[in-house]
Coordinates of C-alpha atoms in Angstrom, one line a residue:
X54 CA 0.1 -0.1 0.1
X55 CA 1.0 3.6 -0.5
X56 CA 1.4 5.5 2.3
X57 CA -1.3 8.8 2.5
X58 CA -1.5 11.8 4.2
X59 CA -1.8 12.0 8.2
X60 CA -0.1 8.3 8.2
X61 CA -2.9 6.5 8.0
X62 CA -4.0 3.9 5.8
X63 CA -6.6 2.0 4.3
X64 CA -9.3 2.6 0.6
X65 CA -10.7 5.5 2.5
X66 CA -8.0 7.1 2.1
X67 CA -6.7 8.4 -1.6
X68 CA -4.9 11.6 -1.3
X69 CA -1.7 10.4 -1.8
X70 CA 1.5 12.4 -1.9
X71 CA 1.7 13.8 -5.4
X72 CA 4.3 11.8 -7.2
X73 CA 6.7 14.3 -9.2
X74 CA 7.9 13.7 -12.7
X75 CA 11.4 13.8 -13.6
X76 CA 11.6 16.4 -15.9
X77 CA 10.1 18.8 -13.1
X78 CA 13.2 18.6 -10.7
X79 CA 14.8 21.5 -11.1
X80 CA 18.7 22.0 -9.7
X81 CA 18.4 23.9 -7.0
X82 CA 21.8 26.3 -7.9
X83 CA 22.1 26.3 -12.5
X84 CA 17.7 25.8 -12.4
X85 CA 18.6 23.1 -15.1
X86 CA 16.9 20.0 -14.9
X87 CA 18.6 17.9 -12.9
X88 CA 20.2 14.0 -14.2
X89 CA 19.6 11.2 -12.9
X90 CA 21.5 9.2 -10.4
X91 CA 21.9 6.4 -12.5
X92 CA 23.1 9.0 -15.3
X93 CA 25.2 10.9 -13.3
X94 CA 26.9 7.5 -12.6
X95 CA 27.4 6.1 -16.3
X96 CA 28.8 10.4 -16.9
X97 CA 31.4 10.3 -14.1
X98 CA 31.8 6.6 -14.7
X99 CA 33.0 7.4 -18.4
X100 CA 34.9 10.5 -17.1
X101 CA 36.8 8.3 -14.6
X102 CA 37.8 5.9 -17.7
X103 CA 38.8 8.5 -20.0
X104 CA 40.9 9.5 -17.4
X105 CA 42.9 7.0 -16.7
X106 CA 42.9 6.3 -20.4
X107 CA 44.9 9.5 -20.9
X108 CA 46.9 8.5 -17.6
X109 CA 48.3 5.1 -18.3
X110 CA 48.9 7.0 -22.2
X111 CA 51.0 9.3 -21.4
X112 CA 52.4 6.6 -19.0
X113 CA 53.5 4.1 -22.0
X114 CA 54.1 7.2 -24.3
X115 CA 57.2 7.7 -21.6
X116 CA 58.3 3.6 -21.5
X117 CA 57.9 3.7 -25.9
X118 CA 60.4 5.8 -26.3
X119 CA 63.5 4.1 -23.7
X120 CA 63.6 1.8 -27.1
X121 CA 65.4 3.8 -29.6
X122 CA 64.1 3.4 -33.0
X123 CA 65.3 1.1 -35.2
X124 CA 64.8 0.6 -39.4
X125 CA 61.8 -2.3 -38.9
X126 CA 59.8 0.8 -36.8
X127 CA 61.3 3.3 -39.8
X128 CA 60.5 1.2 -42.6
X129 CA 56.6 0.6 -40.9
X130 CA 56.6 4.4 -40.7
X131 CA 57.7 4.6 -44.7
X132 CA 55.2 2.4 -45.8
X133 CA 52.2 4.2 -43.9
X134 CA 53.5 7.7 -45.4
X135 CA 53.6 6.4 -48.8
X136 CA 49.6 5.2 -48.2
X137 CA 48.7 8.0 -46.7
X138 CA 50.3 10.4 -50.1
X139 CA 48.6 8.0 -52.3
X140 CA 50.0 4.7 -53.0
X141 CA 47.2 2.5 -51.1
X142 CA 49.1 -0.7 -52.6
X143 CA 52.3 0.1 -51.6
X144 CA 53.7 0.0 -55.3
X145 CA 57.1 -1.6 -55.9
X146 CA 57.5 -2.8 -52.3
X147 CA 58.9 -5.8 -50.5
X148 CA 57.6 -5.9 -47.1
X149 CA 59.4 -9.0 -44.4
X150 CA 58.2 -11.4 -43.7
X151 CA 54.9 -9.6 -41.9
X152 CA 53.0 -7.2 -43.5
X153 CA 50.8 -5.1 -40.4
X154 CA 49.2 -3.8 -44.6
X155 CA 45.7 -3.3 -42.8
X156 CA 46.1 -3.1 -38.5
X157 CA 49.2 -0.9 -37.6
X158 CA 50.3 0.5 -41.3
X159 CA 46.4 1.8 -41.3
X160 CA 47.6 3.7 -37.8
X161 CA 50.4 4.8 -37.9
X162 CA 49.0 6.5 -41.0
X163 CA 46.2 8.3 -39.1
X164 CA 49.4 9.1 -36.6
X165 CA 51.3 11.1 -39.5
X166 CA 48.0 13.1 -40.3
X167 CA 48.8 14.8 -37.6
X168 CA 52.5 13.8 -36.8
X169 CA 54.5 13.9 -40.1
X170 CA 57.5 12.0 -41.1
X171 CA 58.4 11.7 -37.6
X172 CA 60.6 9.0 -35.5
X173 CA 58.0 9.9 -33.0
X174 CA 54.8 8.1 -34.5
X175 CA 56.6 5.3 -33.6
X176 CA 56.3 5.6 -30.1
X177 CA 52.9 7.5 -30.3
X178 CA 51.0 4.2 -32.3
X179 CA 53.1 1.6 -29.7
X180 CA 51.0 3.7 -26.7
X181 CA 47.9 4.1 -28.2
X182 CA 48.4 0.0 -29.4
X183 CA 48.9 -1.2 -26.2
X184 CA 45.9 1.2 -24.8
X185 CA 43.7 -1.0 -27.3
X186 CA 45.0 -4.0 -25.7
X187 CA 44.2 -3.3 -22.3
X188 CA 40.2 -2.0 -23.6
X189 CA 39.7 -4.5 -25.8
X190 CA 41.3 -7.5 -23.6
X191 CA 39.0 -5.6 -20.7
X192 CA 35.7 -6.1 -22.8
X193 CA 36.6 -9.7 -23.6
X194 CA 36.5 -10.4 -19.8
X195 CA 33.9 -8.5 -18.9
X196 CA 31.7 -10.5 -21.7
X197 CA 27.9 -10.8 -20.8
X198 CA 28.7 -9.8 -17.1
X199 CA 27.4 -6.1 -15.5
X200 CA 27.8 -4.0 -12.3
X201 CA 30.5 -4.7 -9.4
X202 CA 30.9 -8.8 -11.0
X203 CA 31.6 -7.5 -14.9
X204 CA 34.3 -4.3 -13.0
X205 CA 36.4 -7.7 -11.0
X206 CA 36.9 -8.8 -14.8
X207 CA 37.9 -5.9 -15.3
X208 CA 40.4 -4.9 -12.5
X209 CA 42.0 -8.7 -13.1
X210 CA 43.0 -7.6 -16.4
X211 CA 44.3 -4.1 -15.8
X212 CA 46.2 -5.5 -12.9
X213 CA 47.8 -8.4 -15.1
X214 CA 48.7 -5.5 -18.2
X215 CA 49.4 -2.4 -16.1
X216 CA 52.7 -2.9 -15.7
X217 CA 55.2 -4.6 -17.8
X218 CA 58.5 -6.1 -17.3
X219 CA 61.3 -2.7 -17.2
X220 CA 63.1 -2.0 -20.4
X221 CA 63.1 -4.8 -22.0
X222 CA 59.6 -5.9 -21.7
X223 CA 59.2 -2.4 -23.5
X224 CA 60.6 -3.4 -25.9
X225 CA 58.8 -6.5 -27.0
X226 CA 54.7 -4.6 -26.0
X227 CA 55.9 -1.3 -26.6
X228 CA 57.8 -0.6 -29.3
X229 CA 57.9 -1.6 -33.1
X230 CA 54.8 -3.4 -34.9
X231 CA 56.1 -7.1 -33.8
X232 CA 53.1 -9.2 -32.7
X233 CA 51.8 -7.8 -30.2
X234 CA 49.0 -5.4 -32.2
X235 CA 47.8 -8.4 -33.3
X236 CA 45.9 -9.3 -30.1
X237 CA 43.7 -6.1 -30.8
X238 CA 42.0 -7.7 -33.9
X239 CA 41.6 -11.2 -32.6
X240 CA 40.5 -9.9 -29.3
X241 CA 37.5 -7.7 -31.2
X242 CA 36.5 -10.8 -33.2
X243 CA 36.3 -12.8 -30.2
X244 CA 34.0 -10.0 -28.7
X245 CA 31.8 -9.7 -32.0
X246 CA 31.8 -14.0 -31.2
X247 CA 31.0 -13.2 -27.4
X248 CA 28.3 -10.3 -28.5
X249 CA 26.5 -11.7 -31.0
X250 CA 22.8 -11.9 -29.0
X251 CA 23.4 -8.8 -27.4
X252 CA 23.7 -5.8 -30.0
X253 CA 21.0 -6.3 -33.2
X254 CA 22.7 -6.1 -36.6
X255 CA 25.2 -8.0 -35.2
X256 CA 22.4 -11.1 -34.7
X257 CA 22.0 -12.5 -38.7
X258 CA 25.9 -10.7 -39.7
X259 CA 28.5 -11.7 -36.7
X260 CA 29.8 -14.4 -38.2
X261 CA 31.0 -12.6 -41.6
X262 CA 32.1 -10.0 -39.2
X263 CA 34.7 -12.6 -37.7
X264 CA 35.3 -14.1 -40.9
X265 CA 36.3 -11.0 -42.5
X266 CA 38.2 -9.3 -38.8
X267 CA 40.5 -12.6 -38.7
X268 CA 41.2 -12.5 -42.6
X269 CA 42.7 -9.0 -42.1
X270 CA 43.8 -10.1 -39.2
X271 CA 46.4 -12.9 -41.4
X272 CA 47.2 -10.2 -44.1
X273 CA 48.9 -7.9 -41.8
X274 CA 50.2 -10.8 -38.8
X275 CA 50.2 -14.9 -40.5
X276 CA 51.0 -15.5 -36.9
X277 CA 46.9 -14.9 -36.6
X278 CA 45.8 -18.3 -38.4
X279 CA 48.1 -20.2 -35.2
X280 CA 46.8 -17.6 -32.6
X281 CA 43.1 -16.5 -34.6
X282 CA 41.6 -18.7 -37.2
X283 CA 43.2 -22.3 -36.4
X284 CA 42.2 -22.1 -32.8
X285 CA 38.4 -20.7 -33.5
X286 CA 38.3 -23.3 -35.9
X287 CA 39.2 -26.3 -34.0
X288 CA 37.7 -25.5 -31.3
X289 CA 34.2 -25.4 -33.1
X290 CA 34.6 -28.7 -34.6
X291 CA 35.7 -29.9 -31.2
X292 CA 32.5 -28.5 -29.6
X293 CA 29.9 -29.8 -32.4
X294 CA 31.6 -33.3 -31.9
X295 CA 31.2 -33.1 -28.8
X296 CA 27.5 -32.4 -28.6
X297 CA 27.0 -34.2 -32.2
X298 CA 25.5 -32.0 -34.2
X299 CA 26.9 -30.2 -36.9
X300 CA 24.6 -26.8 -36.8
X301 CA 24.3 -23.4 -34.9
X302 CA 26.5 -20.5 -34.2
X303 CA 29.3 -23.8 -34.1
X304 CA 29.3 -24.8 -37.4
X305 CA 29.0 -20.6 -38.7
X306 CA 32.1 -20.8 -36.5
X307 CA 34.3 -23.3 -38.4
X308 CA 33.4 -22.3 -41.1
X309 CA 33.9 -18.4 -40.3
X310 CA 38.3 -19.7 -38.5
X311 CA 38.6 -22.0 -42.2
X312 CA 36.7 -18.8 -44.9
X313 CA 39.6 -16.6 -43.4
X314 CA 42.9 -17.9 -43.9
X315 CA 41.4 -18.5 -47.8
X316 CA 40.4 -14.8 -47.5
X317 CA 43.5 -13.8 -46.2
X318 CA 46.2 -15.9 -49.2
X319 CA 43.3 -14.7 -51.5
X320 CA 43.3 -10.7 -50.6
X321 CA 47.3 -11.1 -50.8
X322 CA 46.8 -12.0 -54.2
X323 CA 45.1 -9.9 -54.9
X324 CA 46.9 -7.0 -53.8
X325 CA 50.8 -8.8 -55.7
X326 CA 48.0 -9.1 -58.9
X327 CA 47.4 -5.2 -58.5
X328 CA 50.7 -4.4 -58.3
X329 CA 50.7 -3.9 -54.7
X330 CA 53.9 -4.8 -52.6
X331 CA 55.1 -8.3 -51.5
X332 CA 56.2 -9.8 -48.7
X333 CA 58.8 -12.7 -47.9
X334 CA 58.2 -16.7 -46.6
X335 CA 58.2 -16.6 -43.3
X336 CA 61.5 -18.1 -41.9
X337 CA 60.8 -21.0 -39.5
X338 CA 61.6 -24.6 -38.6
X339 CA 60.5 -27.3 -37.1
X340 CA 63.1 -28.1 -33.7
X341 CA 65.6 -31.3 -33.3
X342 CA 63.9 -33.0 -30.3
X343 CA 66.9 -32.4 -28.3
X344 CA 66.4 -28.6 -28.3
X345 CA 62.9 -29.1 -27.1
X346 CA 63.9 -29.4 -23.3
X347 CA 65.9 -26.0 -23.6
X348 CA 62.5 -24.7 -26.1
X349 CA 60.5 -25.1 -22.9
X350 CA 62.7 -23.6 -21.0
X351 CA 63.1 -20.4 -22.6
X352 CA 59.0 -20.5 -23.3
X353 CA 58.8 -20.4 -19.7
X354 CA 60.9 -17.6 -19.4
X355 CA 59.3 -15.4 -22.2
X356 CA 55.8 -15.8 -20.9
X357 CA 57.1 -14.5 -17.1
X358 CA 59.1 -11.8 -19.0
X359 CA 56.2 -11.1 -21.1
X360 CA 54.2 -11.6 -17.9
X361 CA 56.5 -8.4 -16.5
X362 CA 57.6 -11.2 -14.0
X363 CA 60.8 -12.3 -14.6
X364 CA 62.0 -11.5 -11.1
X365 CA 65.9 -12.3 -12.2
X366 CA 66.4 -9.0 -13.8
X367 CA 64.5 -6.3 -11.5
X368 CA 66.0 -3.9 -9.9
X369 CA 64.4 -2.6 -6.8
X370 CA 62.1 -3.3 -3.7
X371 CA 59.1 -1.8 -6.2
X372 CA 60.0 -3.3 -9.1
X373 CA 60.9 -6.8 -7.5
X374 CA 57.0 -6.4 -5.5
X375 CA 55.6 -5.7 -9.1
X376 CA 57.3 -8.5 -10.5
X377 CA 55.5 -10.8 -7.4
X378 CA 52.2 -9.1 -7.8
X379 CA 52.9 -9.4 -11.8
X380 CA 53.6 -13.4 -11.6
X381 CA 50.5 -14.1 -9.4
X382 CA 48.7 -13.2 -12.3
X383 CA 50.7 -15.7 -14.8
X384 CA 49.5 -18.2 -12.3
X385 CA 46.2 -17.3 -12.3
X386 CA 46.4 -17.4 -16.2
X387 CA 48.0 -20.7 -16.0
X388 CA 45.3 -21.7 -12.9
X389 CA 42.4 -20.5 -15.9
X390 CA 44.0 -22.5 -19.5
X391 CA 43.0 -25.8 -16.8
X392 CA 40.1 -24.5 -15.7
X393 CA 38.5 -24.2 -19.0
X394 CA 40.0 -27.4 -20.3
X395 CA 38.3 -29.3 -17.1
X396 CA 34.9 -27.8 -17.7
X397 CA 35.2 -28.2 -21.3
X398 CA 34.3 -31.6 -20.7
X399 CA 32.0 -31.3 -18.1
X400 CA 30.0 -28.3 -19.2
X401 CA 29.1 -29.2 -23.1
X402 CA 27.1 -27.1 -25.2
X403 CA 27.2 -24.6 -21.3
X404 CA 30.7 -23.9 -21.5
X405 CA 32.7 -21.1 -22.3
X406 CA 33.4 -20.8 -25.9
X407 CA 35.2 -17.5 -26.0
X408 CA 37.5 -18.8 -23.1
X409 CA 38.5 -22.2 -24.8
X410 CA 39.2 -20.6 -27.6
X411 CA 41.9 -18.1 -26.2
X412 CA 42.8 -21.5 -24.3
X413 CA 43.5 -22.8 -27.2
X414 CA 45.5 -19.7 -29.1
X415 CA 47.2 -19.8 -26.2
X416 CA 48.2 -23.4 -26.3
X417 CA 48.7 -23.8 -29.8
X418 CA 51.1 -20.7 -29.8
X419 CA 52.9 -22.0 -27.1
X420 CA 53.6 -25.7 -28.6
X421 CA 54.2 -24.4 -32.2
X422 CA 57.3 -22.3 -30.7
X423 CA 58.6 -25.0 -28.5
X424 CA 58.6 -27.3 -31.3
X425 CA 60.3 -24.4 -33.5
X426 CA 63.7 -23.2 -34.2
X427 CA 62.4 -19.6 -33.1
X428 CA 62.6 -20.2 -29.6
X429 CA 65.9 -18.3 -29.1
X430 CA 66.9 -14.8 -26.6
X431 CA 64.6 -13.4 -24.8
X432 CA 64.4 -11.3 -27.7
X433 CA 62.3 -14.5 -29.4
X434 CA 59.2 -13.4 -26.6
X435 CA 57.1 -11.9 -29.3
X436 CA 56.6 -14.7 -31.2
X437 CA 54.0 -16.2 -28.0
X438 CA 53.1 -12.4 -26.8
X439 CA 49.9 -12.8 -27.2
X440 CA 49.6 -15.0 -24.1
X441 CA 49.7 -12.5 -22.5
X442 CA 46.3 -10.6 -23.3
X443 CA 44.7 -13.9 -23.9
X444 CA 46.0 -15.1 -20.3
X445 CA 44.8 -11.8 -18.8
X446 CA 40.8 -11.9 -20.2
X447 CA 41.3 -15.1 -19.8
X448 CA 41.5 -14.9 -16.1
X449 CA 39.2 -12.3 -16.0
X450 CA 36.3 -14.6 -17.4
X451 CA 37.6 -17.3 -14.6
X452 CA 38.7 -15.4 -11.7
X453 CA 37.0 -11.7 -12.0
X454 CA 33.7 -13.4 -9.0
X455 CA 35.3 -15.2 -7.2
X456 CA 37.9 -12.6 -6.0
X457 CA 35.2 -10.5 -5.9
X458 CA 33.6 -12.9 -3.2
X459 CA 36.7 -13.0 -1.2
X460 CA 37.3 -12.5 2.3
X461 CA 38.4 -9.7 4.5
X462 CA 42.1 -11.2 4.4
X463 CA 42.3 -11.3 0.4
X464 CA 40.9 -7.7 -0.1
X465 CA 43.2 -6.2 1.9
X466 CA 46.0 -8.6 0.3
X467 CA 44.4 -7.8 -3.6
X468 CA 44.6 -3.9 -1.5
X469 CA 47.7 -3.8 -1.3
X470 CA 48.9 -5.5 -4.6
X471 CA 46.7 -2.9 -7.1
X472 CA 48.9 0.3 -4.8
X473 CA 52.0 -2.2 -5.2
X474 CA 51.7 -1.3 -9.5
X475 CA 50.3 2.3 -9.0
X476 CA 53.2 3.1 -7.7
X477 CA 55.5 0.6 -10.2
X478 CA 53.6 2.2 -12.8
X479 CA 54.1 5.8 -12.0
X480 CA 57.6 5.2 -11.1
X481 CA 59.0 3.3 -14.1
X482 CA 56.7 6.0 -16.9
X483 CA 58.9 8.9 -14.7
X484 CA 62.6 7.0 -14.3
X485 CA 61.6 6.0 -18.4
X486 CA 64.4 8.2 -20.3
X487 CA 63.7 9.2 -24.1
X488 CA 67.1 7.2 -26.5
X489 CA 67.2 9.0 -30.4
X490 CA 67.1 6.6 -33.0
X491 CA 69.6 4.5 -34.3
X492 CA 72.2 6.2 -36.3
X493 CA 70.6 9.5 -35.1
X494 CA 74.7 11.1 -34.9
X495 CA 74.9 10.1 -39.0
X496 CA 71.4 11.7 -39.5
X497 CA 72.7 14.7 -38.3
X498 CA 75.3 15.2 -39.8
X499 CA 73.7 14.0 -43.6
X500 CA 70.3 16.4 -43.3
X501 CA 73.5 19.8 -41.6
X502 CA 75.5 19.1 -44.9
X503 CA 73.1 18.6 -46.8
X504 CA 73.7 14.8 -48.1
X505 CA 70.3 13.4 -49.5
X506 CA 70.8 10.4 -50.8
X507 CA 73.3 7.4 -50.2
X508 CA 72.7 4.3 -49.2
X509 CA 73.2 2.2 -45.8
X510 CA 73.7 -1.1 -43.7
X511 CA 70.4 -2.4 -42.6
X512 CA 69.6 -0.8 -39.9
X513 CA 71.3 2.7 -40.4
X514 CA 68.7 3.1 -43.4
X515 CA 65.4 3.7 -43.1
X516 CA 65.7 4.9 -39.4
X517 CA 67.8 7.3 -41.2
X518 CA 65.7 8.7 -43.3
X519 CA 62.4 8.7 -40.7
X520 CA 65.2 10.6 -38.4
X521 CA 66.5 13.4 -40.7
X522 CA 62.0 13.5 -41.9
X523 CA 62.4 12.1 -44.8
X524 CA 65.4 15.1 -46.0
X525 CA 68.1 12.8 -46.6
X526 CA 66.9 9.3 -48.8
X527 CA 69.0 6.4 -47.4
X528 CA 68.3 2.6 -49.2
X529 CA 68.4 -0.4 -47.1
X530 CA 71.9 -2.6 -48.2
X531 CA 73.4 -6.6 -47.5
X532 CA 76.6 -7.8 -47.1
X533 CA 79.2 -8.9 -47.1
X534 CA 79.7 -6.7 -50.6
X535 CA 77.6 -4.3 -51.0
X536 CA 74.1 -5.4 -52.5
X537 CA 70.8 -4.0 -52.4
X538 CA 68.5 -5.2 -50.0
X539 CA 64.7 -5.9 -51.0
X540 CA 63.4 -6.3 -47.4
X541 CA 61.6 -3.5 -46.3
X542 CA 62.0 -0.9 -49.0
X543 CA 60.7 -0.2 -52.9
X544 CA 62.3 -0.9 -55.3
X545 CA 62.5 2.6 -56.9
X546 CA 65.0 3.3 -54.8
X547 CA 67.4 1.7 -56.4
X548 CA 67.1 3.1 -60.0
X549 CA 70.2 5.1 -60.9
X550 CA 68.4 6.8 -63.9
X551 CA 66.2 8.6 -61.2
X552 CA 68.9 9.2 -57.8
X553 CA 72.3 10.2 -57.1
X554 CA 73.2 7.8 -54.2
X555 CA 77.0 9.9 -52.8
X556 CA 76.9 8.1 -49.8
X557 CA 77.4 4.6 -47.9
X558 CA 76.7 4.0 -43.8
X559 CA 78.1 0.8 -42.6
X560 CA 77.3 -0.8 -39.8
X561 CA 80.8 -1.6 -38.0
X562 CA 78.8 -4.1 -35.9
X563 CA 77.2 -6.5 -37.6
X564 CA 80.2 -7.7 -41.2
X565 CA 76.9 -9.0 -42.7
X566 CA 75.5 -6.2 -43.9
X567 CA 78.5 -5.1 -46.0
X568 CA 81.9 -3.7 -44.3
X569 CA 84.0 -0.4 -45.6
X570 CA 86.9 -2.9 -47.2
X571 CA 84.1 -4.7 -48.9
X572 CA 82.6 -1.0 -49.6
X573 CA 86.6 0.3 -50.6
X574 CA 86.4 -2.6 -53.2
X575 CA 83.3 -2.7 -55.1
X576 CA 82.6 1.7 -55.1
X577 CA 87.3 2.7 -54.8
X578 CA 87.9 4.6 -51.4
X579 CA 85.8 7.5 -50.6
X580 CA 87.0 11.1 -50.9
X581 CA 85.9 12.1 -47.3
X582 CA 85.0 8.3 -44.1
X583 CA 83.2 9.8 -41.2
X584 CA 83.5 7.6 -37.7
X585 CA 80.5 7.8 -35.2
X586 CA 80.7 4.9 -33.7
X587 CA 79.0 2.2 -34.7
X588 CA 79.1 3.6 -37.9
X589 CA 81.6 4.8 -40.5
X590 CA 80.3 7.2 -43.5
X591 CA 81.8 6.8 -46.8
X592 CA 81.1 10.0 -49.0
X593 CA 81.9 9.3 -52.8
X594 CA 82.0 11.3 -55.8
X595 CA 80.2 9.1 -58.1
X596 CA 76.7 7.2 -58.0
X597 CA 76.9 4.3 -56.0
X598 CA 73.6 3.0 -57.7
X599 CA 75.1 2.3 -60.9
X600 CA 76.1 -1.0 -61.9
X601 CA 74.9 -2.1 -58.0
X602 CA 73.5 -6.1 -57.4
X603 CA 70.1 -6.7 -56.0
X604 CA 69.8 -8.7 -52.8
X605 CA 66.6 -11.4 -53.5
X606 CA 65.2 -13.5 -51.3
X607 CA 66.0 -12.6 -48.2
X608 CA 68.7 -12.8 -46.4
X609 CA 70.5 -15.9 -47.1
X610 CA 69.7 -15.8 -51.2
X611 CA 71.4 -15.3 -54.4
X612 CA 73.1 -12.2 -56.0
X613 CA 71.3 -10.5 -59.2
X614 CA 71.7 -7.7 -60.8
X615 CA 67.3 -6.5 -60.5
X616 CA 65.2 -9.0 -58.6
X617 CA 62.4 -10.7 -59.4
X618 CA 59.1 -10.0 -58.0
X619 CA 58.1 -11.9 -55.3
X620 CA 54.7 -14.1 -55.2
X621 CA 52.0 -13.7 -52.5
X622 CA 52.4 -15.5 -49.9
X623 CA 49.7 -18.5 -48.1
X624 CA 49.5 -16.8 -44.2
X625 CA 50.8 -19.0 -41.6
X626 CA 53.4 -20.5 -44.6
X627 CA 56.1 -21.1 -41.7
X628 CA 55.6 -22.3 -38.5
X629 CA 56.6 -18.9 -36.9
X630 CA 57.5 -15.8 -38.2
X631 CA 60.2 -13.4 -37.9

């Protein structure tokens, strides 16, 4: 019953307190209609999230700038610059074994609209990519959960990804395109699968959306086949067999996963047949059985490194404490993988489809890494970097609500861990010092002395071009004798009828990219030589492009006067690439 005037209730008392229409409620100070509490809460939440993203972006940008831009990253900036200026298909370009064409190159081009051709484009792109990684992993972790449960899942993701391994970890997750950004479109695909019934536009076309997103990811990076399309197809097929049906969502996903591989191959072929860029085949082989034990250790070490939990390289109490928290988050991710595998056989059709796909992706990625020759030093951690966001999202889906229901003692521990992570993020971002690009001394000299075109050992080529804002062009070469290098380069750069190359930058650290003795033997004595630590600058009085032989097909290929065009490559043609 409703309360009545005088506090008496009953059918005879009908004069109830009047209800004030919501639209007539006004703020006493401004006189404007007051927003409902729920609306104010949403606005405050959005504002807090945006403020947090801004803080994270500034911090990650400082960390990204602590790693010098190299020739690989500079090449991506040059490719995006050409796309921005009308060469959408990158005609004449030979890329590496990973194109990044529909993903990071588009991102670079958008940033260059505001930045121009500048080495800081690489760092801004790296920081924004990592922010996107956190946001999409958080959305996938949240799933369809709402309220405090949804925020608990998000908190697990943020805690897992907030503080990367200092220095070495920054060079993996906050550097040039090297598989980290590949997880962004894959997480988008899993989000489409997860939210297919909650958005009207997705209810009919979501399988097409998943297929297209996965295909574009594979055009950008062949690794997306191993950690995206293949796990999706495998899990969907397994669910169909388990549930004894060949219809429904899993049948659609099986077709989307398999179809995306074919579509990616077709898109690369169309680009090549249209006169666009070519890519090299991935370089990978199966490892000898005797090496597998060592590769397992490398995989475990690299995974800890990617999670910011490799304790031997951490200095200081704050970094070590953050590393211990990250180690706990890694263990939660490992436990989540085991939980999803166990549930698959118990839950039947009610099991977590997206969780199963991410679990399969993690296991396939780690297995391929261990079985291949890619498991090398800590730098090879980039090959399994997608385990990080997938593991974070998976841990959020599995443990978010359970952590929310923890007792007072556990909550105090989690609060202390959160404080440690925030302090570690603040101190690391404040301590990060910007580093100039590789060969920056040579770039400054060339720019100051109006030397505008030349050749350079690969690691001292594209980086100089970008560091000078394109005012000086350095075309990459490889050795031990001096040859044009068709790897992250444009064939047009070596045309002696268009360009006059009057200098050579020699990398004294890596003889395979050419030596001073080889240059003198091939081009004659230079008229000037200037040394800048690792780099030697040889200046000539004739065009070095005349008669320059070409290196075709990669580091170990034969020498030719001209390179034949490369055929399009099938995404995932090698076990693990780059």
